[in-house]
Short mmCIF file of C-alpha atoms and ligand atoms in Angstrom, two decimals:
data_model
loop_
_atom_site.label_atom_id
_atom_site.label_comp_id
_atom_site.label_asym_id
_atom_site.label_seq_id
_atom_site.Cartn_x
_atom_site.Cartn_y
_atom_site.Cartn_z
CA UNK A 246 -143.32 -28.22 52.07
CA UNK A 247 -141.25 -30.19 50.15
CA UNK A 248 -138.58 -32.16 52.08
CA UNK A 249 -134.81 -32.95 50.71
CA UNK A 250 -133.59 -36.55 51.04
CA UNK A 251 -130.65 -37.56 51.59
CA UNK A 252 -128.30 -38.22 48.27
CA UNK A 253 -127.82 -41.32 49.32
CA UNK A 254 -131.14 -42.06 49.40
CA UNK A 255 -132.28 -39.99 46.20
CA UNK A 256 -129.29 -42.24 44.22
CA UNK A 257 -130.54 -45.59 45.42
CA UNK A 258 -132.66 -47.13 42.58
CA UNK A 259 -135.40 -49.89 42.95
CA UNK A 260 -134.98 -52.98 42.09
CA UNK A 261 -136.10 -54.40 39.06
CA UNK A 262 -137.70 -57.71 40.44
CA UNK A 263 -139.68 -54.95 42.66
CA UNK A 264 -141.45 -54.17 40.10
CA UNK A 265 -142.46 -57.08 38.48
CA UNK A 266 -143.21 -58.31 41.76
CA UNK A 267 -145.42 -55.59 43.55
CA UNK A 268 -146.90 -56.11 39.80
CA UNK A 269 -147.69 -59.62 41.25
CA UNK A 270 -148.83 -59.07 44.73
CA UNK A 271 -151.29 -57.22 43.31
CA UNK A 272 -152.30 -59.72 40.95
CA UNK A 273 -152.62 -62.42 43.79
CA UNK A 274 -154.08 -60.48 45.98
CA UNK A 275 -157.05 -59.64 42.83
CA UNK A 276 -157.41 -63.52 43.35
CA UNK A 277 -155.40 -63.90 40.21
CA UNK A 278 -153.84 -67.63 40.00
CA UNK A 279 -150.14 -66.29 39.63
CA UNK A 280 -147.42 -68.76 39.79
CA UNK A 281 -144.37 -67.32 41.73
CA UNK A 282 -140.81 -68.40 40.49
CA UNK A 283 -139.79 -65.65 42.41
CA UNK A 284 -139.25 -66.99 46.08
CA UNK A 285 -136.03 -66.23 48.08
CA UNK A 286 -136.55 -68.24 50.86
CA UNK A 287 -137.56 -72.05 51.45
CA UNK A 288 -141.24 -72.92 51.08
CA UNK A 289 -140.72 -75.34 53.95
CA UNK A 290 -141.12 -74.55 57.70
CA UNK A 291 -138.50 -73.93 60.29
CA UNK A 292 -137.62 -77.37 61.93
CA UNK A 293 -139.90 -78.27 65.53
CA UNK A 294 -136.64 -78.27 67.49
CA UNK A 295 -135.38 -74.98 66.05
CA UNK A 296 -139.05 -73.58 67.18
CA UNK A 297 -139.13 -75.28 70.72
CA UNK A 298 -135.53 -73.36 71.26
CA UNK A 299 -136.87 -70.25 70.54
CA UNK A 300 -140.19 -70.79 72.73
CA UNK A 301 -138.01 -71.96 75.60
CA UNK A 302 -136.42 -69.03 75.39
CA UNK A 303 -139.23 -66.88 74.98
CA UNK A 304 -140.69 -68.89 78.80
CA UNK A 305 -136.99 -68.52 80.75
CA UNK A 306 -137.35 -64.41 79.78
CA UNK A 307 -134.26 -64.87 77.48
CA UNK A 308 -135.93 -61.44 76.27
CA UNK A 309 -133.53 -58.52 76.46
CA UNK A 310 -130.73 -57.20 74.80
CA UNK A 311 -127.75 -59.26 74.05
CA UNK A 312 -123.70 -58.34 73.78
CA UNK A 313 -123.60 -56.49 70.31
CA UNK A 314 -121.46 -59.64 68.92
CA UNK A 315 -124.14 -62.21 69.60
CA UNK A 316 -124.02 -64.28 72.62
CA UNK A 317 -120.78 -66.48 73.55
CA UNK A 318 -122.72 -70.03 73.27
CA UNK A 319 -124.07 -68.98 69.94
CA UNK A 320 -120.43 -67.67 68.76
CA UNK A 321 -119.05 -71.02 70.11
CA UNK A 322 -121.32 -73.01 68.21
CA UNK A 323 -120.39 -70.74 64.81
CA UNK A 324 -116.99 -71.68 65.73
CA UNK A 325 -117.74 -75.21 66.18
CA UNK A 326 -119.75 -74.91 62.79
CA UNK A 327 -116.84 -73.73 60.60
CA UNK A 328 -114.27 -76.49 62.33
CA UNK A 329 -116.56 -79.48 61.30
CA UNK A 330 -118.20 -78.24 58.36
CA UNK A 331 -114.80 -76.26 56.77
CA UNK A 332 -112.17 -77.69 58.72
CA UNK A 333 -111.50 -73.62 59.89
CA UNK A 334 -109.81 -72.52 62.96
CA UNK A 335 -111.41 -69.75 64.17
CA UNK A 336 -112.25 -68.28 68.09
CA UNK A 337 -115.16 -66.49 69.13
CA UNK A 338 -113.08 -63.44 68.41
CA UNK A 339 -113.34 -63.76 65.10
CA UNK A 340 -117.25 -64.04 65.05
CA UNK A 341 -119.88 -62.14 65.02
CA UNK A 342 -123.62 -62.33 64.78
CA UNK A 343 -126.20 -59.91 62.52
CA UNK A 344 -129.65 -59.42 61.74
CA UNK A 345 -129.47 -61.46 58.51
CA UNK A 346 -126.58 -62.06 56.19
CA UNK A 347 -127.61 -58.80 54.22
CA UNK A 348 -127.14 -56.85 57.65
CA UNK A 349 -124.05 -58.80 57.85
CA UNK A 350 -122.46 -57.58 54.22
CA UNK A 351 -123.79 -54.41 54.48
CA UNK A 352 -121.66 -53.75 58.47
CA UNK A 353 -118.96 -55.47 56.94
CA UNK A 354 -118.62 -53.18 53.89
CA UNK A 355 -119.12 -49.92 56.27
CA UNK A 356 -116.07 -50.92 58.38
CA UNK A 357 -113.87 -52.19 55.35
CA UNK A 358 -114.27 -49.11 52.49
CA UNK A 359 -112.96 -46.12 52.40
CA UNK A 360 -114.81 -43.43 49.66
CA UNK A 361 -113.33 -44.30 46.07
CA UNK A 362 -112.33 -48.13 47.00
CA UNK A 363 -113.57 -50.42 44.41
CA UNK A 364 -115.57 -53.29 45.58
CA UNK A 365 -115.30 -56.11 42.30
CA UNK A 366 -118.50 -57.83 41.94
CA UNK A 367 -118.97 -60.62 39.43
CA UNK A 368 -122.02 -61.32 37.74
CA UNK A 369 -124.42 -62.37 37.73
CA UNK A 370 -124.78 -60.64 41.04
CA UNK A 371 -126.56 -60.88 44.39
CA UNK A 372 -128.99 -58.28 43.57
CA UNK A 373 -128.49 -56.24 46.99
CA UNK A 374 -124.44 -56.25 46.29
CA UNK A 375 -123.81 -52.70 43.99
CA UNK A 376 -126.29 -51.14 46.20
CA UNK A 377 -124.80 -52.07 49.57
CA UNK A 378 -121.40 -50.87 48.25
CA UNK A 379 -123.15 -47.93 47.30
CA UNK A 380 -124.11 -47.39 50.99
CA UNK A 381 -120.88 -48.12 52.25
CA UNK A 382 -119.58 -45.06 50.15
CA UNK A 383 -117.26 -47.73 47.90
CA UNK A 384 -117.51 -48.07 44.08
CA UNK A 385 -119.27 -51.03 43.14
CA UNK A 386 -117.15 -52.37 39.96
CA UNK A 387 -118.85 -55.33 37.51
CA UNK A 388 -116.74 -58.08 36.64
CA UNK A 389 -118.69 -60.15 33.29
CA UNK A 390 -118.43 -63.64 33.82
CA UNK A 391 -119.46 -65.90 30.63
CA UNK A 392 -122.08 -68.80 30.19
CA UNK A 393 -119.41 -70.92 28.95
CA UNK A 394 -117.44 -70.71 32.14
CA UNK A 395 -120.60 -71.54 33.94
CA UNK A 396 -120.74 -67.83 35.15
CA UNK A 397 -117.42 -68.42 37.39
CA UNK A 398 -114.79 -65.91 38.05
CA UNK A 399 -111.48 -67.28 36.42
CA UNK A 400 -108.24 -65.88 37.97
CA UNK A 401 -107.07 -64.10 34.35
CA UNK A 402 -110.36 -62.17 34.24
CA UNK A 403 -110.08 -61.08 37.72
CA UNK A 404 -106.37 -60.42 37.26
CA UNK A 405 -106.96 -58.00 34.12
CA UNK A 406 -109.98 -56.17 36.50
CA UNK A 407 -107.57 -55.46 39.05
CA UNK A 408 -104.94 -53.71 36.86
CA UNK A 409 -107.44 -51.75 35.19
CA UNK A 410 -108.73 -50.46 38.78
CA UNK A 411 -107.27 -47.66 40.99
CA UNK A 412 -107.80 -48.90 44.21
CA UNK A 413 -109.33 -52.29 44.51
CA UNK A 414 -110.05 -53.78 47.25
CA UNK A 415 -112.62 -56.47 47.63
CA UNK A 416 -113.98 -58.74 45.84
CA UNK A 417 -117.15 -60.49 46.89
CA UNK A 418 -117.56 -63.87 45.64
CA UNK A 419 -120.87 -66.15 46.61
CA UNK A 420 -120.42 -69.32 45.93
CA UNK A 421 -123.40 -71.37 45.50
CA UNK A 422 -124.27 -68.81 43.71
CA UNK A 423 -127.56 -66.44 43.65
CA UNK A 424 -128.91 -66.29 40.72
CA UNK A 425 -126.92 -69.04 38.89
CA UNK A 426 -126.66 -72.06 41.38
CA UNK A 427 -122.68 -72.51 40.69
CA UNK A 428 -120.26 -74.22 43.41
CA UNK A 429 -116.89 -73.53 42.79
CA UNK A 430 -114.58 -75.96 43.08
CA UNK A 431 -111.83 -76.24 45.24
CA UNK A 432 -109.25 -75.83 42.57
CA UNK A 433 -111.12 -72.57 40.90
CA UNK A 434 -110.74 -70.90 44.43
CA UNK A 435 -107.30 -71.77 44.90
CA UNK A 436 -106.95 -69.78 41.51
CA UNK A 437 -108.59 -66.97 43.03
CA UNK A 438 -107.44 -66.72 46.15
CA UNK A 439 -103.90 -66.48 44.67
CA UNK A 440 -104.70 -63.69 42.37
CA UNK A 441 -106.55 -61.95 45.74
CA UNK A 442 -103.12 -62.31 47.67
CA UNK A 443 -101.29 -61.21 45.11
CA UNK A 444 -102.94 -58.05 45.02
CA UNK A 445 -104.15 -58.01 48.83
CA UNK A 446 -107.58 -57.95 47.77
CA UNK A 447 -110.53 -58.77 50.76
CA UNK A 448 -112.90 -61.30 50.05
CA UNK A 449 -116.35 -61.30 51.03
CA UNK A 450 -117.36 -65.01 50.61
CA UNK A 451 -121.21 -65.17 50.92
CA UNK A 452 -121.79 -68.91 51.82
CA UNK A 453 -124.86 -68.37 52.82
CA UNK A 454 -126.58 -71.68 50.60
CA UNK A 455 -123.33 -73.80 51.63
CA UNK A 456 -125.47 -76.82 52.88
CA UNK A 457 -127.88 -76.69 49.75
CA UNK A 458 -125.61 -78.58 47.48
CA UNK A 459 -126.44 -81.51 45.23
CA UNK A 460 -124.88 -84.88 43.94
CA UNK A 461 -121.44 -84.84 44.54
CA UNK A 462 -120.88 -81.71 44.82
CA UNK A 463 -118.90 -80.18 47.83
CA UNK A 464 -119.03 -76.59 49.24
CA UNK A 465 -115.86 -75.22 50.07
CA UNK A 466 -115.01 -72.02 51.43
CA UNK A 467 -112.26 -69.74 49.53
CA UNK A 468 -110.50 -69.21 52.98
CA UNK A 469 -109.74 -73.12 52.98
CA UNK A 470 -107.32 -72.55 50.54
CA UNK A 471 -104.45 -71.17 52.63
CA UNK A 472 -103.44 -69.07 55.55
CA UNK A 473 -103.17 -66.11 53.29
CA UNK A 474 -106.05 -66.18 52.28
CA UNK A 475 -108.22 -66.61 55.10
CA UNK A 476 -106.66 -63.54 56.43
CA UNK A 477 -107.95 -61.60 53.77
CA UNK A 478 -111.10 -63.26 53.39
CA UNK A 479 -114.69 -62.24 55.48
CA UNK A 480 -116.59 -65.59 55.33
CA UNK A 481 -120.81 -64.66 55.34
CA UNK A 482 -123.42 -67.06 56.21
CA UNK A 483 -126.38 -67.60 58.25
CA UNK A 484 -129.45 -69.70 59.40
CA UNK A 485 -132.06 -68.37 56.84
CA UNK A 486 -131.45 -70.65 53.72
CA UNK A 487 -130.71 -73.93 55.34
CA UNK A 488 -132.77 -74.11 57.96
CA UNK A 489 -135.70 -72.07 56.79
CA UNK A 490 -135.57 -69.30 58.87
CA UNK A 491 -135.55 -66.33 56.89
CA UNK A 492 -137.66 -64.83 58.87
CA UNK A 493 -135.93 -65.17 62.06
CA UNK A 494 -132.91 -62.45 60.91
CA UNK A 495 -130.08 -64.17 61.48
CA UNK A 496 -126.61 -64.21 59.87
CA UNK A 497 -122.69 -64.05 61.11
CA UNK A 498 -119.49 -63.67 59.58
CA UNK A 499 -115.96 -65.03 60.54
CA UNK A 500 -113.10 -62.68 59.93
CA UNK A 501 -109.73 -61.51 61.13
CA UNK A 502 -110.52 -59.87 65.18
CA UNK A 503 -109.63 -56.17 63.85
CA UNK A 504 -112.34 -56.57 61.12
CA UNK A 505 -115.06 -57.75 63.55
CA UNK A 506 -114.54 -55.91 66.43
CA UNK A 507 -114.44 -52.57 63.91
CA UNK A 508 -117.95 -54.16 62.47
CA UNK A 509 -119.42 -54.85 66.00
CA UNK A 510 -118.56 -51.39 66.66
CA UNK A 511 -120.36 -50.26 64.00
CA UNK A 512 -123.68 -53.19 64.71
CA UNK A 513 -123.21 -51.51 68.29
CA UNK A 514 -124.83 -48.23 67.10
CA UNK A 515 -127.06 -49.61 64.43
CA UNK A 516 -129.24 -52.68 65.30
CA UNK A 517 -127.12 -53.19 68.75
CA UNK A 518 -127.45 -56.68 69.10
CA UNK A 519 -130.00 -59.75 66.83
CA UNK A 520 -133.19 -60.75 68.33
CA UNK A 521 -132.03 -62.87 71.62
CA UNK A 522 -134.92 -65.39 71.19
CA UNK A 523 -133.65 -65.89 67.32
CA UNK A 524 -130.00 -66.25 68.91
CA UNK A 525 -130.94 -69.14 71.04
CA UNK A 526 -133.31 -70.75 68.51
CA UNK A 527 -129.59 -70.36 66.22
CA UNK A 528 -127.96 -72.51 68.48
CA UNK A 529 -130.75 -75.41 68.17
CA UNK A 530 -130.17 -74.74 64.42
CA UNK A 531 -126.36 -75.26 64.51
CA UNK A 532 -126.27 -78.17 66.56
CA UNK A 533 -129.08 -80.29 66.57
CA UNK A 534 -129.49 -82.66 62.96
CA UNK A 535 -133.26 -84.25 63.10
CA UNK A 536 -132.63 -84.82 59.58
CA UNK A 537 -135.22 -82.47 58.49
CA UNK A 538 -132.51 -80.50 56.63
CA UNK A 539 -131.49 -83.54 55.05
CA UNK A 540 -134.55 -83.70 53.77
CA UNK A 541 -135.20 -80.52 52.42
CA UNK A 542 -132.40 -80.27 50.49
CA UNK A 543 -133.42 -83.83 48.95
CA UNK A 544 -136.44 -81.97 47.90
CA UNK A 545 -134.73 -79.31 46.25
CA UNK A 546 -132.43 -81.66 44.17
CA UNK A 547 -135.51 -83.18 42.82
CA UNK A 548 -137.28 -80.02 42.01
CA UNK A 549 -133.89 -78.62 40.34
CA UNK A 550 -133.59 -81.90 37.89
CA UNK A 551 -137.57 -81.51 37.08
CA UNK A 552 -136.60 -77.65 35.93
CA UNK A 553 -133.70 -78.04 34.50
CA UNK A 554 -134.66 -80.91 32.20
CA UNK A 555 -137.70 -79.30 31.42
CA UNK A 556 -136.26 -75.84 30.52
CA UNK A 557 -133.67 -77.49 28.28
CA UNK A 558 -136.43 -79.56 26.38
CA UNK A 559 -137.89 -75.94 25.29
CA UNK A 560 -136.93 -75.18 22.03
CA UNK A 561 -133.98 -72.00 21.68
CA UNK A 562 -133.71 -72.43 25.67
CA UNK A 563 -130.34 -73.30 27.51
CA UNK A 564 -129.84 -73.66 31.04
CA UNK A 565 -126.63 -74.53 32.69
CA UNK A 566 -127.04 -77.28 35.33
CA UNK A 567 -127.14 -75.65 39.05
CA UNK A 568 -125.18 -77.47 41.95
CA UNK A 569 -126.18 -75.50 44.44
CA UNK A 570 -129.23 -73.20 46.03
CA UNK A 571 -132.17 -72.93 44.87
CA UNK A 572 -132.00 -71.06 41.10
CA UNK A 573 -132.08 -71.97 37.60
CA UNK A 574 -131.21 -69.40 35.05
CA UNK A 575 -131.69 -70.27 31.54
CA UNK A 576 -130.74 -68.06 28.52
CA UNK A 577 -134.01 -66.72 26.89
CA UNK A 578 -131.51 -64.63 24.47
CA UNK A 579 -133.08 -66.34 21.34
CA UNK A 580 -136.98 -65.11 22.23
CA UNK A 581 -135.31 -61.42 23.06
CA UNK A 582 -133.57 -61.20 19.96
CA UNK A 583 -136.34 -62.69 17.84
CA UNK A 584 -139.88 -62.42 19.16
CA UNK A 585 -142.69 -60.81 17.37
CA UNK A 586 -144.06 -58.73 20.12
CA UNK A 587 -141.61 -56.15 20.58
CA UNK A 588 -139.93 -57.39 23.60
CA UNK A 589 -136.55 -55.76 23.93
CA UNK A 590 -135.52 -56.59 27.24
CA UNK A 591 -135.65 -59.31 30.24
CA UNK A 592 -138.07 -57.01 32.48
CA UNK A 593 -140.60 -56.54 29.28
CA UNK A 594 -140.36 -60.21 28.72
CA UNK A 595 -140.96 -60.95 32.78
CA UNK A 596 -143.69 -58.19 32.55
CA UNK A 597 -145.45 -60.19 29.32
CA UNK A 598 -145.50 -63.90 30.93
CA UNK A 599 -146.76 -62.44 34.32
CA UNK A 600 -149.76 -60.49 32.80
CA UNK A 601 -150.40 -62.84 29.95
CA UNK A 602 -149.44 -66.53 31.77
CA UNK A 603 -150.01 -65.22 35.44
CA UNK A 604 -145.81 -66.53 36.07
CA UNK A 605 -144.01 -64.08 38.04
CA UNK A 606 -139.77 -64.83 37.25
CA UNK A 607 -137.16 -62.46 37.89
CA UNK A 608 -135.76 -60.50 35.03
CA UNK A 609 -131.84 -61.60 34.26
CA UNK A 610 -131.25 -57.43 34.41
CA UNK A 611 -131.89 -57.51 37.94
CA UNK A 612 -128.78 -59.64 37.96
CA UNK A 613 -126.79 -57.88 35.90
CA UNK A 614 -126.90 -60.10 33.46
CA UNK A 615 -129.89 -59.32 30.76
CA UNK A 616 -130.22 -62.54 28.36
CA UNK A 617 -131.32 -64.46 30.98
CA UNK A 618 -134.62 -65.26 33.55
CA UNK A 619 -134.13 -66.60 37.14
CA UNK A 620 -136.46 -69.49 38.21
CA UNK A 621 -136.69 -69.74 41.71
CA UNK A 622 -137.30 -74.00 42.57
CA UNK A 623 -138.69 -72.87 46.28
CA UNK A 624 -141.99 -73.90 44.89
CA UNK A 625 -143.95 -77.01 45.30
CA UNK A 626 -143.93 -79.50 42.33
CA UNK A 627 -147.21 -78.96 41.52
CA UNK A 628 -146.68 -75.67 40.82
CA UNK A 629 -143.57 -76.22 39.04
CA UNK A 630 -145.25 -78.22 36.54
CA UNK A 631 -147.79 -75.99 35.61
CA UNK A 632 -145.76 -72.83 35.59
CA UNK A 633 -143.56 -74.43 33.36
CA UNK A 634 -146.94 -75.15 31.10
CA UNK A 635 -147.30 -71.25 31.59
CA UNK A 636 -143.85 -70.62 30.14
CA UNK A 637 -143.86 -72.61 26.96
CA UNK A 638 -147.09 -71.16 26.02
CA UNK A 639 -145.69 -67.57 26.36
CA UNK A 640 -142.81 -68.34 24.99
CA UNK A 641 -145.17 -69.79 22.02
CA UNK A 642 -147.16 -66.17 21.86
CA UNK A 643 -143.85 -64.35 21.16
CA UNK A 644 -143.26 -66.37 18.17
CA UNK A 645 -146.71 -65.77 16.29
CA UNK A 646 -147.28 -62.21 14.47
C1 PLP B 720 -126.60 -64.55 47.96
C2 PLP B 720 -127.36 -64.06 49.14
N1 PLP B 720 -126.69 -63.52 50.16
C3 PLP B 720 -127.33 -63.06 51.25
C4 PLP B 720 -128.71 -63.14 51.36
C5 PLP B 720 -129.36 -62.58 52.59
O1 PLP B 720 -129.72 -63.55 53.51
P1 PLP B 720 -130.44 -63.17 54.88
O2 PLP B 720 -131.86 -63.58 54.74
O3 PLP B 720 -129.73 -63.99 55.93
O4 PLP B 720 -130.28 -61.72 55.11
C6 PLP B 720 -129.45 -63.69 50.31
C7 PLP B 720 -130.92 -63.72 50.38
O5 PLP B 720 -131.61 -63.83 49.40
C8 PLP B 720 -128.76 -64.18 49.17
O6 PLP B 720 -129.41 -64.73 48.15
#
């Protein structure tokens, strides 16, 4: 008997970095030496105090379900969070609490578009952003940004999307970025923001690396740029990036009350409430500083100036300097366009240097953006290092005939 899936389900198409990287799995788990650039998530543990939360919890029976928003001391705290960390007004209202910041986008689009409302993503994109939009029955719409302009969204790009549109009406902006580690400044979101209220476009502002930022770089939020704006704008986060907890499922959003209670509703009948225990450890996270963070994010910086400098020594290789997260994408257009093995593409090339040089990176395509590989710097130093080795070698093999 053959059963018929859903459309929805039939249209939804696998991700490119899937493949290379059940490719990998396998590899490692063949006891193959495979270097994985490929991490989403910290390679450093939760925090002890964000642990003994969640055990305390666990031993007071702080066990069952929760209010589908997420419980008032951990909404207060999220509150507390954006007032010292964005200088934001909001009230527990205007909060609420999801299994993850992907669970939080994804409830967020499902109570903000209508079928046919265009949802303008700029790349290079969040990989789970055109599908979730998809889900949501809106019309995912790519906006190209450009190398030169460090991969940023400038207001006269977004301005000539909008009047080529029908019905725009969000525009999700993640700033730092996934894939390219950009911070916008607070000037390029004022630019933004005042094309968005011109045009009463909603902004889904995914923030969720705001505290890994290096040098002097700030993080700023788009909906610090005026009371319009933060009207419009859905602010994502979460506790998975910054405090390594990715696997505790944790995210939130701050919004206008009508869009979160409409969300909650819909949360209500899907995942009905996040894990309690993860809720209280949440709270640890948000307002306890042991300075383990701190030092995590040190880490990071390092690792990023290691990559980066070393990517840019390799010959025909580019890659603009992250501020942010925990990415480096450098242009490998030069090795597409002129290798000697018949590479065409970024997924071929990912596909050679993980069977060949046992690296597993994620294709640019994956991204939207094709020219380009992403390096994930979640990865000890070590590793880094001879990865890199890996990488100039292969690149090496796709010069000789
Ligand atoms: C840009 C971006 N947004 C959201 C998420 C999802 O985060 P979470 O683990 O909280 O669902 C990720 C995870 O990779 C991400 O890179």
């Amino acid at each position: 008997m053959t059963i018929k899936l859903s459309n929805k389900a039939r249209a939804i198409k696998s991700s490119p970095t899937l493949v290379v990287f059940s490719k990998a799995k396998k590899m490692i788990a063949e006891g193959i030496d495979v270097i994985n650039f490929g991490v989403g998530e910290p390679d450093f543990n939760t925090p002890e105090y964000i642990k003994k939360a969640a055990i305390k919890a666990i031993n007071e029976n702080f066990t069952k379900y929760t209010v589908s928003p997420g419980i008032p001391e951990l909404r207060q705290a999220i509150v507390k969070k954006f007032k010292d960390d964005n200088n934001l007004d909001y009230s527990i209202n205007n909060i609420m609490v999801n299994p993850g910041a992907k669970s939080t986008i994804a409830t967020v689009l499902m109570a903000i578009c209508d079928p046919k409302d265009e949802v303008i993503i700029p790349t290079p994109y969040w990989v789970s952003y055109p599908a979730q939009v998809d889900l949501a029955d809106g019309t995912p719409v790519i906006l190209e940004t450009d190398e030169t302009e460090n991969f940023k969204v400038t207001p006269e790009k977004l301005e000539e999307k909008i009047l080529e549109l029908s019905n725009p009406k969000v525009l999700i902006l993640t700033t730092p970025s996934n894939p390219s580690g950009m911070v916008y400044t607070k000037s390029e979101l004022k630019g933004i923001a005042d094309v968005c209220v011109k045009y009463n476009i909603l902004v889904i502002s995914d923030e969720i690396y705001e505290k890994l930022v290096y040098g002097d770089t700030k993080h700023y939020s788009i909906a610090q740029v005026s009371e319009d704006i933060k009207n419009l704008t859905i602010i994502v986060n979460g506790v998975s990036k910054a405090y390594a907890m990715t696997g505790w499922r944790l995210g939130y959003a701050a919004a206008s009350e009508d869009i979160i209670q409409k969300s909650v509703k819909i949360q209500s009948h899907t995942a009905s409430c996040v894990n309690s225990i993860a809720q209280k450890a949440a709270i640890a996270a948000l307002t306890i500083n042991d300075g383990s963070i701190d030092n995590m994010v040190k880490e990071f910086e390092n690792r990023c100036k290691f990559l980066v400098d070393e990517l840019n020594k390799i010959n025909n290789v580019t890659c603009v300097k992250p501020d942010g997260a925990f990415y480096a994408l450098p242009n490998i257009s030069w090795y597409i366009e002129n290798n000697k093995k018949g590479i065409t593409n970024s997924v071929e090339l990912c596909t050679f240097l993980l069977e060949k040089y046992h690296i597993a990176v994620v294709p640019g395509s994956a991204f939207g953006v094709e020219n380009y590989l992403r390096f994930s710097y979640a990865n000890s130093m070590e590793n880094l290092q001879k990865g890199l080795k890996r990488f100039v070698k292969g690149l090496d093999e796709l010069m000789m005939s």
